PDB file of C-alpha atoms and ligand atoms in Angstrom:
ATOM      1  CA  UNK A 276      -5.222 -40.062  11.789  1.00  0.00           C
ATOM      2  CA  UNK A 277      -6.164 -36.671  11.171  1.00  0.00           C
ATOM      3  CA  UNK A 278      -3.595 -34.840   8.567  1.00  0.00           C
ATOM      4  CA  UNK A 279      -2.444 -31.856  10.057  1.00  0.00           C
ATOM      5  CA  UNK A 280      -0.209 -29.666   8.391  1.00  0.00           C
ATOM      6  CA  UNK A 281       2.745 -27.309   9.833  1.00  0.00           C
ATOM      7  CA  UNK A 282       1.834 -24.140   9.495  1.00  0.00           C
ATOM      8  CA  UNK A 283       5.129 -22.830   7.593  1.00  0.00           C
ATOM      9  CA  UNK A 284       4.122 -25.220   5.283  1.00  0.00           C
ATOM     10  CA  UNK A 285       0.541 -23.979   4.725  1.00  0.00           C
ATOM     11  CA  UNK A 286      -0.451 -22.526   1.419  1.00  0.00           C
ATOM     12  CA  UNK A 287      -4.197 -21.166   0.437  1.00  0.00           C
ATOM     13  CA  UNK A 288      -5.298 -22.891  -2.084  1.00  0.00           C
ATOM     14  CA  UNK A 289      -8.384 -20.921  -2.510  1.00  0.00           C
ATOM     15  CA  UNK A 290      -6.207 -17.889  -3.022  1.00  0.00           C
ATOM     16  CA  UNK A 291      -3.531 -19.725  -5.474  1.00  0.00           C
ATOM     17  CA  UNK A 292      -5.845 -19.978  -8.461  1.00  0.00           C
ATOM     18  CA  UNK A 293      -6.046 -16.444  -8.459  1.00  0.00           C
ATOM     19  CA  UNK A 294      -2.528 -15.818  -7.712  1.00  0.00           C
ATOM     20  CA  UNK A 295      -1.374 -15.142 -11.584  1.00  0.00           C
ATOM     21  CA  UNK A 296      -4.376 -12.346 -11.448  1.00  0.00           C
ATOM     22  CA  UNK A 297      -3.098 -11.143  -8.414  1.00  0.00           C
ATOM     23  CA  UNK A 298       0.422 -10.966  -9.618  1.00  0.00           C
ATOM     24  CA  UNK A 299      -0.917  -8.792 -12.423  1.00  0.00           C
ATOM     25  CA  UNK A 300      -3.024  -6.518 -10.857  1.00  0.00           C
ATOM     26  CA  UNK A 301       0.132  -5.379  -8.202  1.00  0.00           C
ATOM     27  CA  UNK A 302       2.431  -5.091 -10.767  1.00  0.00           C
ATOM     28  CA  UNK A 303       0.147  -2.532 -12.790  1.00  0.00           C
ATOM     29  CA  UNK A 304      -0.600  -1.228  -9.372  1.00  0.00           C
ATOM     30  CA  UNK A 305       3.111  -0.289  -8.246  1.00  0.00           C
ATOM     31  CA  UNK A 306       3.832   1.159 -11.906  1.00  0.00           C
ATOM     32  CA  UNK A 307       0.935   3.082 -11.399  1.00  0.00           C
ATOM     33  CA  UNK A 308       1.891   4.481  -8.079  1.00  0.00           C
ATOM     34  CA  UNK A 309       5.793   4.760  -9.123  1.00  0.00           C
ATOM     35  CA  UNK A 310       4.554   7.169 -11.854  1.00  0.00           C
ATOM     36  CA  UNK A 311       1.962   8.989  -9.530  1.00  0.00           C
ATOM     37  CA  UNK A 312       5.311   9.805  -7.192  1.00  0.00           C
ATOM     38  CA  UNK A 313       7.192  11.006  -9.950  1.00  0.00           C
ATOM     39  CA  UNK A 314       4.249  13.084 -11.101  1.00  0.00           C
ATOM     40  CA  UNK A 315       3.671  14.640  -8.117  1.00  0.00           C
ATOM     41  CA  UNK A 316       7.517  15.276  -7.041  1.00  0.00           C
ATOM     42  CA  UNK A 317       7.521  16.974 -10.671  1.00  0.00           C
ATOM     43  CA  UNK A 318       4.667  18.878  -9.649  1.00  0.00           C
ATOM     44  CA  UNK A 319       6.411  19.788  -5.967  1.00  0.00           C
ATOM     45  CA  UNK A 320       9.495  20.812  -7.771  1.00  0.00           C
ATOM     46  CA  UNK A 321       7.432  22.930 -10.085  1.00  0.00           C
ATOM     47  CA  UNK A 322       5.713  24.986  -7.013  1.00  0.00           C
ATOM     48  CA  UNK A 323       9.297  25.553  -5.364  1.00  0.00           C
ATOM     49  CA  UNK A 324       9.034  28.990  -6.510  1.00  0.00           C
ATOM     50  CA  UNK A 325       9.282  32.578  -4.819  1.00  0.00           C
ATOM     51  CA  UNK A 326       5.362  33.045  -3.395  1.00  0.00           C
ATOM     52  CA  UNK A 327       3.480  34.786  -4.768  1.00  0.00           C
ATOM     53  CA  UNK A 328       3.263  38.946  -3.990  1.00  0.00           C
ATOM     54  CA  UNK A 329      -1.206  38.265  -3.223  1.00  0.00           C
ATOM     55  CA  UNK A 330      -1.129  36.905   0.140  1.00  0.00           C
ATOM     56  CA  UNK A 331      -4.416  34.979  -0.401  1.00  0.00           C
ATOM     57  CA  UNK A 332      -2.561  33.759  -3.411  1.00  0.00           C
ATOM     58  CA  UNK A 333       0.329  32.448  -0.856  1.00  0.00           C
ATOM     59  CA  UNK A 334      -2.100  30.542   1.148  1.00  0.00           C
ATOM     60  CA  UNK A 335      -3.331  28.672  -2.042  1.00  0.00           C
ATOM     61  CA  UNK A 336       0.275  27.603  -2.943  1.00  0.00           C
ATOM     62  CA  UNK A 337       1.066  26.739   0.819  1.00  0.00           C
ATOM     63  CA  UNK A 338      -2.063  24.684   0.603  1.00  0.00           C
ATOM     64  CA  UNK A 339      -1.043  22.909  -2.625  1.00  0.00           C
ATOM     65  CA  UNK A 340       2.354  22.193  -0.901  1.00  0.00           C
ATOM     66  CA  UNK A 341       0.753  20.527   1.543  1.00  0.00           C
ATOM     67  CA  UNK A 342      -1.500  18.322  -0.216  1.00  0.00           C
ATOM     68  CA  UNK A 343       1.258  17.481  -2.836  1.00  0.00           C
ATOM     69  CA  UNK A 344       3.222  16.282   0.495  1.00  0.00           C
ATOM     70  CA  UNK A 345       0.435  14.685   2.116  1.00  0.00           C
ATOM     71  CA  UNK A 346       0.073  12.725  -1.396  1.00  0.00           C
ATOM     72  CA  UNK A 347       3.069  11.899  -2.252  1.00  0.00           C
ATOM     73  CA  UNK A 348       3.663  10.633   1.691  1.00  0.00           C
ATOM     74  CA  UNK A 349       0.454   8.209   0.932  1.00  0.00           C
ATOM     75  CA  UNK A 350       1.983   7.775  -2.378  1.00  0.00           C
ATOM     76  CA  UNK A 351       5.037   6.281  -1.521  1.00  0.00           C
ATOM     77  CA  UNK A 352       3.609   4.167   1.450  1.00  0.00           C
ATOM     78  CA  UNK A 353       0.695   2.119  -0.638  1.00  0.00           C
ATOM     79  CA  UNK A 354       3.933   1.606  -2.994  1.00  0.00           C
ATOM     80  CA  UNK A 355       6.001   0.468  -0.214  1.00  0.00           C
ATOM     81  CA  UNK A 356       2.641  -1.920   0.773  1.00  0.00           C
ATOM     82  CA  UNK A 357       2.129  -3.136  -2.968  1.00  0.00           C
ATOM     83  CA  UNK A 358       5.879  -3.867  -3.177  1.00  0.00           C
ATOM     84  CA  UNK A 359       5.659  -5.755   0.095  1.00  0.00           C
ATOM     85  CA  UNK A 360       2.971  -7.884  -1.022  1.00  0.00           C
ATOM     86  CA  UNK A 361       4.376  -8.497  -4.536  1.00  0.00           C
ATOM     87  CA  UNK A 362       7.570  -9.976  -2.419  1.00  0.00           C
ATOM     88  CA  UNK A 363       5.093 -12.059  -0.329  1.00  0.00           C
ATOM     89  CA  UNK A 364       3.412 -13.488  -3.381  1.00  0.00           C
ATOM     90  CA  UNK A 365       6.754 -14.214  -4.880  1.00  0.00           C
ATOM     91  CA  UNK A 366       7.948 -16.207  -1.512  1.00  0.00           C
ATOM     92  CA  UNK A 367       4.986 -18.312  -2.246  1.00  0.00           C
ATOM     93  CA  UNK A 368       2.921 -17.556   0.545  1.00  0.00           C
ATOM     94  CA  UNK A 369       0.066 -15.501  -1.461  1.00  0.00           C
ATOM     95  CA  UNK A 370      -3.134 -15.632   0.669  1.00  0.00           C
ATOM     96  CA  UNK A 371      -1.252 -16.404   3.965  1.00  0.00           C
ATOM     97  CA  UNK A 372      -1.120 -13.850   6.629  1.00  0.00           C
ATOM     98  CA  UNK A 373       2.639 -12.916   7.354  1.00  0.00           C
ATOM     99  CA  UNK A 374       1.867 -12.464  11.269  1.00  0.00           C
ATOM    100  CA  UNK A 375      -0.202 -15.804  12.433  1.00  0.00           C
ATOM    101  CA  UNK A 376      -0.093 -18.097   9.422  1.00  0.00           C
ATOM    102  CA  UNK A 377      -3.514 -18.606   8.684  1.00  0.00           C
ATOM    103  CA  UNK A 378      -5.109 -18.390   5.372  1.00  0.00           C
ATOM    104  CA  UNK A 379      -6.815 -14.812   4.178  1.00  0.00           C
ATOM    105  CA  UNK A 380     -10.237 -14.953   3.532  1.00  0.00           C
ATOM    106  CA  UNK A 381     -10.903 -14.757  -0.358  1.00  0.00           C
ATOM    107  CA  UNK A 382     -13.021 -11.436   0.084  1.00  0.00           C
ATOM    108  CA  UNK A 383     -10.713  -9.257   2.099  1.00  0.00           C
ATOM    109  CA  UNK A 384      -7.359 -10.744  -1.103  1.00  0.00           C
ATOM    110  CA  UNK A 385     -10.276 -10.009  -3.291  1.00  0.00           C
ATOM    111  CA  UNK A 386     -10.739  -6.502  -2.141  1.00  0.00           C
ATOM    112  CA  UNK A 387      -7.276  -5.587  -0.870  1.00  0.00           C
ATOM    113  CA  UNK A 388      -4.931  -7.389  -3.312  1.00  0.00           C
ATOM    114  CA  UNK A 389      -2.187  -6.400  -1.588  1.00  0.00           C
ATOM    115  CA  UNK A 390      -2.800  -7.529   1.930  1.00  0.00           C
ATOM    116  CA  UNK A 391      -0.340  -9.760   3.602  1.00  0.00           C
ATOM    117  CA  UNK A 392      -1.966 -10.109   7.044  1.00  0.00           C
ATOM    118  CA  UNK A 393      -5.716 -11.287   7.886  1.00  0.00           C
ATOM    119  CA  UNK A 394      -8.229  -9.425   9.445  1.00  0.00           C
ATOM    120  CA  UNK A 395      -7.410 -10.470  13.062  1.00  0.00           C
ATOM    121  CA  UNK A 396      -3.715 -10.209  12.773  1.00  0.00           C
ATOM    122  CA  UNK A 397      -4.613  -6.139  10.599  1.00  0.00           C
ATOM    123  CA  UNK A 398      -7.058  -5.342  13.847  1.00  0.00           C
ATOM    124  CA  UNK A 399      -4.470  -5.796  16.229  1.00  0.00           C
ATOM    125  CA  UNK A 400      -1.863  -4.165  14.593  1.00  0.00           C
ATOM    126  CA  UNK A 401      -3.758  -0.817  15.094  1.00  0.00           C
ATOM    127  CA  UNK A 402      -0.156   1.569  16.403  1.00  0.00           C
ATOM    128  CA  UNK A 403      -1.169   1.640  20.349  1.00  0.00           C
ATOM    129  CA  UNK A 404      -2.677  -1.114  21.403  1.00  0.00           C
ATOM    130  CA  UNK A 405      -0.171  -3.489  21.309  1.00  0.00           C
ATOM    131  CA  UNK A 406       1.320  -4.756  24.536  1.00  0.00           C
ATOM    132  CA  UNK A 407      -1.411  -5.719  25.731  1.00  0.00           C
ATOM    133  CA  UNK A 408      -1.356  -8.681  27.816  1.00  0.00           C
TER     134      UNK A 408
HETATM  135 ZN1   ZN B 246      -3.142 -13.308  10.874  1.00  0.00          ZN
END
């Protein structure tokens, strides 16, 4: 008899010894990003100021606008990922991909603490090419 165990039930071991590490290194991570998003709304609120009269001077603040937004859009959404994953890890299922079940390889947790999928399951999420049968 071959023990086979339900897959809800599965848990990577592997990945639990380093969980407390883990744990650690997202929460520093998403207080890290929380203040980056306050920093750089600060910094957007600062700019929200009457252009300047030099028109190559406009294009240098239109620029910064843009790259404030662009960073505080990438910002917010690693902090939404980190937050997600700290939520995973506290369901218990650190190391477990939250699409097929299976375990996540130690080097892609190792490298991407805050994954919550595996490789597979993060390759065919890719936006389009979904429905495919
Ligand atoms: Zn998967």
């Amino acid at each position: 008899m071959t023990p086979s165990p339900a897959p809800a039930a599965k848990s990577n071991q592997a990945a639990a010894q380093h969980l407390p590490k883990a744990r650690d290194v997202l929460r520093g991570r998403r207080a890290e990003l929380a203040e980056r998003l306050v920093r750089i709304q600060r910094d957007r609120q600062r700019q929200e100021q009457p252009l300047s009269a030099d028109f190559s001077e406009q294009a240098t603040e239109r620029e910064n606008d843009e790259v404030l937004d662009r960073l505080a859009e990438a910002t917010g959404l690693e902090l939404r990922q980190v937050s997600h994953a700290l939520d995973h890890l506290d369901a218990g299922l650190y190391g477990i991909c939250e699409i097929c079940g299976e375990e996540i390889a130690a080097p892609r947790l190792a490298a991407l603490p805050d994954a919550t999928t595996c490789q597979d399951c993060a390759n065919e999420r890719k936006p389009a090419g979904h429905g495919r049968a």
